[in-house]
Tab-separated table of N, CA and C in Angstrom:
chain	number	residue	atom	x	y	z
R	786	UNK	N	-12.151	-20.983	13.792
R	786	UNK	CA	-12.368	-19.726	13.113
R	786	UNK	C	-11.071	-18.917	13.122
R	787	UNK	N	-10.766	-18.276	12.006
R	787	UNK	CA	-9.559	-17.467	11.896
R	787	UNK	C	-9.776	-16.094	12.500
R	788	UNK	N	-8.765	-15.570	13.171
R	788	UNK	CA	-8.890	-14.206	13.680
R	788	UNK	C	-8.869	-13.193	12.533
R	789	UNK	N	-9.586	-12.120	12.720
R	789	UNK	CA	-9.686	-11.055	11.727
R	789	UNK	C	-8.998	-9.824	12.295
R	790	UNK	N	-8.210	-9.157	11.466
R	790	UNK	CA	-7.553	-7.914	11.882
R	790	UNK	C	-8.511	-6.747	11.650
R	791	UNK	N	-8.606	-5.884	12.637
R	791	UNK	CA	-9.434	-4.680	12.556
R	791	UNK	C	-8.548	-3.471	12.823
R	792	UNK	N	-8.748	-2.406	12.055
R	792	UNK	CA	-8.091	-1.152	12.387
R	792	UNK	C	-9.065	-0.325	13.211
R	793	UNK	N	-8.538	0.355	14.208
R	793	UNK	CA	-9.354	1.141	15.135
R	793	UNK	C	-9.197	2.610	14.744
R	794	UNK	N	-10.316	3.291	14.545
R	794	UNK	CA	-10.320	4.681	14.087
R	794	UNK	C	-11.167	5.551	14.999
R	795	UNK	N	-10.778	6.808	15.058
R	795	UNK	CA	-11.627	7.810	15.678
R	795	UNK	C	-11.143	8.305	17.010
R	796	UNK	N	-11.812	9.329	17.487
R	796	UNK	CA	-11.552	9.744	18.859
R	796	UNK	C	-12.089	8.691	19.819
R	797	UNK	N	-11.511	8.619	20.991
R	797	UNK	CA	-11.810	7.513	21.909
R	797	UNK	C	-13.267	7.327	22.300
R	798	UNK	N	-14.056	8.343	22.516
R	798	UNK	CA	-15.437	8.005	22.901
R	798	UNK	C	-16.220	7.287	21.801
R	799	UNK	N	-15.918	7.572	20.553
R	799	UNK	CA	-16.699	6.995	19.459
R	799	UNK	C	-15.781	6.331	18.434
R	800	UNK	N	-15.224	5.206	18.807
R	800	UNK	CA	-14.308	4.513	17.914
R	800	UNK	C	-15.086	3.663	16.913
R	801	UNK	N	-14.449	3.422	15.765
R	801	UNK	CA	-15.023	2.552	14.749
R	801	UNK	C	-13.984	1.509	14.365
R	802	UNK	N	-14.445	0.289	14.157
R	802	UNK	CA	-13.577	-0.803	13.740
R	802	UNK	C	-13.807	-1.084	12.260
R	803	UNK	N	-12.712	-1.255	11.514
R	803	UNK	CA	-12.797	-1.573	10.093
R	803	UNK	C	-12.088	-2.898	9.872
R	804	UNK	N	-12.819	-3.883	9.385
R	804	UNK	CA	-12.263	-5.223	9.178
R	804	UNK	C	-11.388	-5.258	7.939
R	805	UNK	N	-10.321	-6.028	8.022
R	805	UNK	CA	-9.411	-6.223	6.894
R	805	UNK	C	-9.735	-7.579	6.275
R	806	UNK	N	-10.740	-7.586	5.406
R	806	UNK	CA	-11.168	-8.817	4.746
R	806	UNK	C	-12.064	-8.471	3.566
R	807	UNK	N	-12.408	-9.483	2.773
R	807	UNK	CA	-13.327	-9.303	1.655
R	807	UNK	C	-14.719	-9.010	2.196
R	808	UNK	N	-15.396	-8.024	1.619
R	808	UNK	CA	-16.741	-7.670	2.053
R	808	UNK	C	-17.755	-8.162	1.026
R	809	UNK	N	-18.541	-9.153	1.416
R	809	UNK	CA	-19.562	-9.687	0.519
R	809	UNK	C	-20.650	-8.652	0.242
R	810	UNK	N	-21.003	-7.866	1.243
R	810	UNK	CA	-22.023	-6.830	1.051
R	810	UNK	C	-21.554	-5.778	0.047
R	811	UNK	N	-20.284	-5.386	0.133
R	811	UNK	CA	-19.749	-4.410	-0.821
R	811	UNK	C	-19.688	-5.007	-2.224
R	812	UNK	N	-19.392	-6.288	-2.322
R	812	UNK	CA	-19.345	-6.965	-3.618
R	812	UNK	C	-20.730	-7.036	-4.254
R	813	UNK	N	-21.728	-7.422	-3.480
R	813	UNK	CA	-23.073	-7.617	-4.034
R	813	UNK	C	-23.833	-6.320	-4.261
R	814	UNK	N	-23.656	-5.351	-3.367
R	814	UNK	CA	-24.429	-4.110	-3.426
R	814	UNK	C	-23.513	-2.894	-3.538
R	815	UNK	N	-22.548	-2.930	-4.446
R	815	UNK	CA	-21.500	-1.927	-4.567
R	815	UNK	C	-21.896	-0.482	-4.330
R	816	UNK	N	-22.665	0.140	-5.221
R	816	UNK	CA	-22.973	1.563	-5.024
R	816	UNK	C	-23.834	1.820	-3.792
R	817	UNK	N	-24.730	0.917	-3.477
R	817	UNK	CA	-25.550	1.103	-2.275
R	817	UNK	C	-24.703	1.002	-1.015
R	818	UNK	N	-23.744	0.073	-1.003
R	818	UNK	CA	-22.834	-0.054	0.129
R	818	UNK	C	-22.000	1.207	0.274
R	819	UNK	N	-21.509	1.727	-0.853
R	819	UNK	CA	-20.705	2.952	-0.810
R	819	UNK	C	-21.522	4.120	-0.275
R	820	UNK	N	-22.752	4.266	-0.731
R	820	UNK	CA	-23.598	5.368	-0.250
R	820	UNK	C	-23.957	5.189	1.224
R	821	UNK	N	-24.164	3.954	1.661
R	821	UNK	CA	-24.486	3.702	3.067
R	821	UNK	C	-23.323	4.069	3.977
R	822	UNK	N	-22.095	3.991	3.462
R	822	UNK	CA	-20.922	4.340	4.257
R	822	UNK	C	-20.406	5.741	3.933
R	823	UNK	N	-21.228	6.549	3.283
R	823	UNK	CA	-20.929	7.951	2.958
R	823	UNK	C	-19.678	8.094	2.112
R	824	UNK	N	-19.430	7.155	1.227
R	824	UNK	CA	-18.305	7.231	0.293
R	824	UNK	C	-18.825	7.797	-1.023
R	825	UNK	N	-19.156	9.070	-1.020
R	825	UNK	CA	-19.799	9.714	-2.167
R	825	UNK	C	-18.878	9.751	-3.380
R	826	UNK	N	-17.645	10.133	-3.181
R	826	UNK	CA	-16.698	10.224	-4.296
R	826	UNK	C	-16.497	8.855	-4.927
R	827	UNK	N	-16.328	7.842	-4.093
R	827	UNK	CA	-16.115	6.486	-4.595
R	827	UNK	C	-17.349	5.960	-5.320
R	828	UNK	N	-18.543	6.317	-4.847
R	828	UNK	CA	-19.774	5.883	-5.514
R	828	UNK	C	-19.885	6.514	-6.904
R	829	UNK	N	-19.514	7.788	-7.016
R	829	UNK	CA	-19.547	8.455	-8.320
R	829	UNK	C	-18.530	7.810	-9.265
R	830	UNK	N	-17.330	7.516	-8.753
R	830	UNK	CA	-16.318	6.847	-9.577
R	830	UNK	C	-16.781	5.449	-9.997
R	831	UNK	N	-17.434	4.720	-9.084
R	831	UNK	CA	-17.945	3.381	-9.386
R	831	UNK	C	-18.959	3.457	-10.528
R	832	UNK	N	-19.908	4.374	-10.396
R	832	UNK	CA	-20.939	4.510	-11.428
R	832	UNK	C	-20.342	4.995	-12.748
R	833	UNK	N	-19.334	5.873	-12.678
R	833	UNK	CA	-18.678	6.342	-13.899
R	833	UNK	C	-17.944	5.218	-14.617
R	834	UNK	N	-17.244	4.378	-13.868
R	834	UNK	CA	-16.525	3.251	-14.464
R	834	UNK	C	-17.493	2.273	-15.118
R	835	UNK	N	-18.549	1.931	-14.406
R	835	UNK	CA	-19.529	0.989	-14.967
R	835	UNK	C	-20.250	1.625	-16.157
R	836	UNK	N	-20.579	2.908	-16.049
R	836	UNK	CA	-21.223	3.600	-17.170
R	836	UNK	C	-20.339	3.640	-18.406
R	837	UNK	N	-19.041	3.860	-18.210
R	837	UNK	CA	-18.117	3.859	-19.349
R	837	UNK	C	-18.026	2.469	-19.961
R	838	UNK	N	-18.035	1.432	-19.144
R	838	UNK	CA	-18.009	0.066	-19.666
R	838	UNK	C	-19.266	-0.274	-20.443
R	839	UNK	N	-20.399	0.186	-19.945
R	839	UNK	CA	-21.660	-0.062	-20.649
R	839	UNK	C	-21.693	0.701	-21.966
R	840	UNK	N	-21.264	1.973	-21.932
R	840	UNK	CA	-21.247	2.768	-23.163
R	840	UNK	C	-20.290	2.174	-24.189
R	841	UNK	N	-19.117	1.739	-23.748
R	841	UNK	CA	-18.165	1.126	-24.671
R	841	UNK	C	-18.729	-0.174	-25.239
R	842	UNK	N	-19.429	-0.923	-24.399
R	842	UNK	CA	-20.017	-2.171	-24.866
R	842	UNK	C	-21.138	-1.964	-25.872
R	843	UNK	N	-21.877	-0.893	-25.715
R	843	UNK	CA	-23.002	-0.638	-26.623
R	843	UNK	C	-22.528	-0.011	-27.925
R	844	UNK	N	-21.651	1.000	-27.824
R	844	UNK	CA	-21.307	1.783	-29.005
R	844	UNK	C	-20.025	1.332	-29.713
R	845	UNK	N	-19.027	0.887	-28.976
R	845	UNK	CA	-17.748	0.571	-29.610
R	845	UNK	C	-17.603	-0.895	-29.974
R	846	UNK	N	-17.888	-1.758	-29.036
R	846	UNK	CA	-17.714	-3.199	-29.260
R	846	UNK	C	-18.983	-3.958	-28.853
R	847	UNK	N	-20.027	-3.893	-29.669
R	847	UNK	CA	-21.291	-4.522	-29.270
R	847	UNK	C	-21.245	-6.037	-29.200
R	848	UNK	N	-20.246	-6.661	-29.825
R	848	UNK	CA	-20.175	-8.117	-29.803
R	848	UNK	C	-19.350	-8.656	-28.636
R	849	UNK	N	-18.822	-7.777	-27.781
R	849	UNK	CA	-18.005	-8.184	-26.633
R	849	UNK	C	-18.789	-7.981	-25.333
R	850	UNK	N	-18.507	-8.763	-24.295
R	850	UNK	CA	-19.240	-8.640	-23.022
R	850	UNK	C	-18.662	-7.556	-22.103
R	851	UNK	N	-18.391	-6.358	-22.634
R	851	UNK	CA	-17.804	-5.291	-21.821
R	851	UNK	C	-18.707	-4.813	-20.679
R	852	UNK	N	-20.005	-4.668	-20.878
R	852	UNK	CA	-20.830	-4.220	-19.737
R	852	UNK	C	-20.782	-5.181	-18.562
R	853	UNK	N	-20.873	-6.473	-18.840
R	853	UNK	CA	-20.839	-7.451	-17.762
R	853	UNK	C	-19.477	-7.481	-17.080
R	854	UNK	N	-18.420	-7.377	-17.876
R	854	UNK	CA	-17.077	-7.392	-17.311
R	854	UNK	C	-16.792	-6.148	-16.486
R	855	UNK	N	-17.312	-5.004	-16.914
R	855	UNK	CA	-17.074	-3.783	-16.137
R	855	UNK	C	-17.820	-3.838	-14.803
R	856	UNK	N	-19.022	-4.374	-14.794
R	856	UNK	CA	-19.765	-4.518	-13.537
R	856	UNK	C	-19.055	-5.512	-12.624
R	857	UNK	N	-18.594	-6.626	-13.174
R	857	UNK	CA	-17.878	-7.621	-12.374
R	857	UNK	C	-16.570	-7.057	-11.824
R	858	UNK	N	-15.829	-6.325	-12.645
R	858	UNK	CA	-14.564	-5.740	-12.190
R	858	UNK	C	-14.806	-4.719	-11.083
R	859	UNK	N	-15.821	-3.873	-11.242
R	859	UNK	CA	-16.118	-2.881	-10.212
R	859	UNK	C	-16.585	-3.552	-8.923
R	860	UNK	N	-17.387	-4.610	-9.043
R	860	UNK	CA	-17.873	-5.317	-7.858
R	860	UNK	C	-16.731	-6.009	-7.127
R	861	UNK	N	-15.844	-6.669	-7.866
R	861	UNK	CA	-14.699	-7.322	-7.231
R	861	UNK	C	-13.785	-6.309	-6.552
R	862	UNK	N	-13.518	-5.206	-7.222
R	862	UNK	CA	-12.668	-4.176	-6.639
R	862	UNK	C	-13.291	-3.640	-5.349
R	863	UNK	N	-14.588	-3.370	-5.375
R	863	UNK	CA	-15.267	-2.846	-4.187
R	863	UNK	C	-15.243	-3.866	-3.061
R	864	UNK	N	-15.449	-5.132	-3.367
R	864	UNK	CA	-15.424	-6.165	-2.337
R	864	UNK	C	-14.063	-6.324	-1.690
R	865	UNK	N	-13.013	-6.332	-2.512
R	865	UNK	CA	-11.668	-6.515	-1.970
R	865	UNK	C	-11.135	-5.260	-1.278
R	866	UNK	N	-11.515	-4.087	-1.744
R	866	UNK	CA	-10.990	-2.839	-1.195
R	866	UNK	C	-11.958	-2.139	-0.241
R	867	UNK	N	-12.969	-2.830	0.230
R	867	UNK	CA	-13.971	-2.210	1.102
R	867	UNK	C	-13.349	-1.636	2.364
R	868	UNK	N	-12.437	-2.351	2.980
R	868	UNK	CA	-11.796	-1.861	4.191
R	868	UNK	C	-11.002	-0.590	3.939
R	869	UNK	N	-10.254	-0.562	2.843
R	869	UNK	CA	-9.464	0.626	2.518
R	869	UNK	C	-10.371	1.811	2.186
R	870	UNK	N	-11.478	1.564	1.518
R	870	UNK	CA	-12.427	2.635	1.225
R	870	UNK	C	-12.976	3.208	2.520
R	871	UNK	N	-13.349	2.339	3.451
R	871	UNK	CA	-13.862	2.807	4.750
R	871	UNK	C	-12.808	3.621	5.503
R	872	UNK	N	-11.545	3.149	5.484
R	872	UNK	CA	-10.473	3.879	6.171
R	872	UNK	C	-10.272	5.269	5.570
R	873	UNK	N	-10.329	5.379	4.255
R	873	UNK	CA	-10.158	6.687	3.615
R	873	UNK	C	-11.321	7.624	3.922
R	874	UNK	N	-12.529	7.093	3.945
R	874	UNK	CA	-13.690	7.926	4.295
R	874	UNK	C	-13.575	8.407	5.738
R	875	UNK	N	-13.179	7.529	6.648
R	875	UNK	CA	-13.008	7.931	8.045
R	875	UNK	C	-11.892	8.958	8.191
R	876	UNK	N	-10.812	8.814	7.423
R	876	UNK	CA	-9.720	9.781	7.480
R	876	UNK	C	-10.182	11.149	6.968
R	877	UNK	N	-11.019	11.167	5.937
R	877	UNK	CA	-11.553	12.449	5.444
R	877	UNK	C	-12.423	13.120	6.487
R	878	UNK	N	-13.087	12.336	7.329
R	878	UNK	CA	-13.925	12.890	8.403
R	878	UNK	C	-13.117	13.301	9.625
R	879	UNK	N	-11.826	13.001	9.631
R	879	UNK	CA	-10.983	13.376	10.751
R	879	UNK	C	-10.777	12.283	11.783
R	880	UNK	N	-11.222	11.080	11.513
R	880	UNK	CA	-11.013	9.950	12.417
R	880	UNK	C	-9.679	9.299	12.085
R	881	UNK	N	-8.685	9.538	12.883
R	881	UNK	CA	-7.354	8.984	12.640
R	881	UNK	C	-7.280	7.534	13.105
R	882	UNK	N	-6.385	6.796	12.489
R	882	UNK	CA	-6.170	5.407	12.885
R	882	UNK	C	-5.451	5.389	14.232
R	883	UNK	N	-6.032	4.689	15.194
R	883	UNK	CA	-5.470	4.612	16.548
R	883	UNK	C	-4.583	3.387	16.681
R	884	UNK	N	-5.015	2.278	16.102
R	884	UNK	CA	-4.245	1.050	16.234
R	884	UNK	C	-4.893	-0.098	15.488
R	885	UNK	N	-4.362	-1.280	15.733
R	885	UNK	CA	-4.859	-2.502	15.114
R	885	UNK	C	-5.156	-3.506	16.211
R	886	UNK	N	-6.242	-4.237	16.052
R	886	UNK	CA	-6.612	-5.259	17.017
R	886	UNK	C	-7.112	-6.479	16.240
R	887	UNK	N	-6.870	-7.662	16.771
R	887	UNK	CA	-7.328	-8.901	16.138
R	887	UNK	C	-8.341	-9.581	17.046
R	888	UNK	N	-9.289	-10.256	16.428
R	888	UNK	CA	-10.277	-10.996	17.195
R	888	UNK	C	-10.967	-12.019	16.334
R	889	UNK	N	-11.549	-13.019	16.997
R	889	UNK	CA	-12.285	-14.049	16.262
R	889	UNK	C	-13.591	-13.511	15.699
R	890	UNK	N	-14.136	-12.478	16.310
R	890	UNK	CA	-15.359	-11.836	15.837
R	890	UNK	C	-15.256	-10.341	16.125
R	891	UNK	N	-16.217	-9.604	15.631
R	891	UNK	CA	-16.222	-8.158	15.871
R	891	UNK	C	-16.383	-7.865	17.359
R	892	UNK	N	-17.229	-8.630	18.034
R	892	UNK	CA	-17.435	-8.425	19.473
R	892	UNK	C	-16.152	-8.695	20.253
R	893	UNK	N	-15.418	-9.722	19.857
R	893	UNK	CA	-14.154	-10.031	20.507
R	893	UNK	C	-13.148	-8.886	20.298
R	894	UNK	N	-13.107	-8.341	19.101
R	894	UNK	CA	-12.204	-7.222	18.820
R	894	UNK	C	-12.608	-5.985	19.621
R	895	UNK	N	-13.907	-5.728	19.733
R	895	UNK	CA	-14.368	-4.582	20.529
R	895	UNK	C	-13.990	-4.757	21.993
R	896	UNK	N	-14.100	-5.976	22.511
R	896	UNK	CA	-13.688	-6.234	23.892
R	896	UNK	C	-12.197	-5.960	24.084
R	897	UNK	N	-11.402	-6.355	23.122
R	897	UNK	CA	-9.959	-6.106	23.215
R	897	UNK	C	-9.645	-4.613	23.194
R	898	UNK	N	-10.392	-3.858	22.402
R	898	UNK	CA	-10.186	-2.404	22.366
R	898	UNK	C	-10.527	-1.804	23.717
R	899	UNK	N	-11.631	-2.237	24.305
R	899	UNK	CA	-12.037	-1.726	25.622
R	899	UNK	C	-10.978	-2.056	26.679
R	900	UNK	N	-10.435	-3.270	26.630
R	900	UNK	CA	-9.397	-3.647	27.574
R	900	UNK	C	-8.136	-2.815	27.391
R	901	UNK	N	-7.766	-2.502	26.147
R	901	UNK	CA	-6.592	-1.677	25.888
R	901	UNK	C	-6.807	-0.244	26.376
R	902	UNK	N	-8.009	0.276	26.195
R	902	UNK	CA	-8.293	1.644	26.622
R	902	UNK	C	-8.284	1.745	28.135
R	903	UNK	N	-8.809	0.744	28.804
R	903	UNK	CA	-8.847	0.771	30.286
R	903	UNK	C	-7.477	0.637	30.906
R	904	UNK	N	-6.564	-0.062	30.254
R	904	UNK	CA	-5.246	-0.261	30.859
R	904	UNK	C	-4.258	0.848	30.531
């Protein structure tokens, strides 16, 4: 298994780890994933982009697959940029980036953070 890089955010009692990888959940459930992570601005932008693609597909170019392509583009963008979206939301809440840690799993990365804090 490949190690995954995690960025560590927040004040020390309540740290959060954000994985640097493609998020399948964000890809499949884009707006719901954004709302679950309190990314309200990004969810509105996601829906606006997809809505504009659907409107363009219906009214401007009805013979082109613009609605499907806009949904696919938004889903791919959300999946690939999920970590960056989470980091920006945490930064807006005041959780600063503390550091970076690597681990084979999330539990392994959390253990490494605990070891770094104790030492």
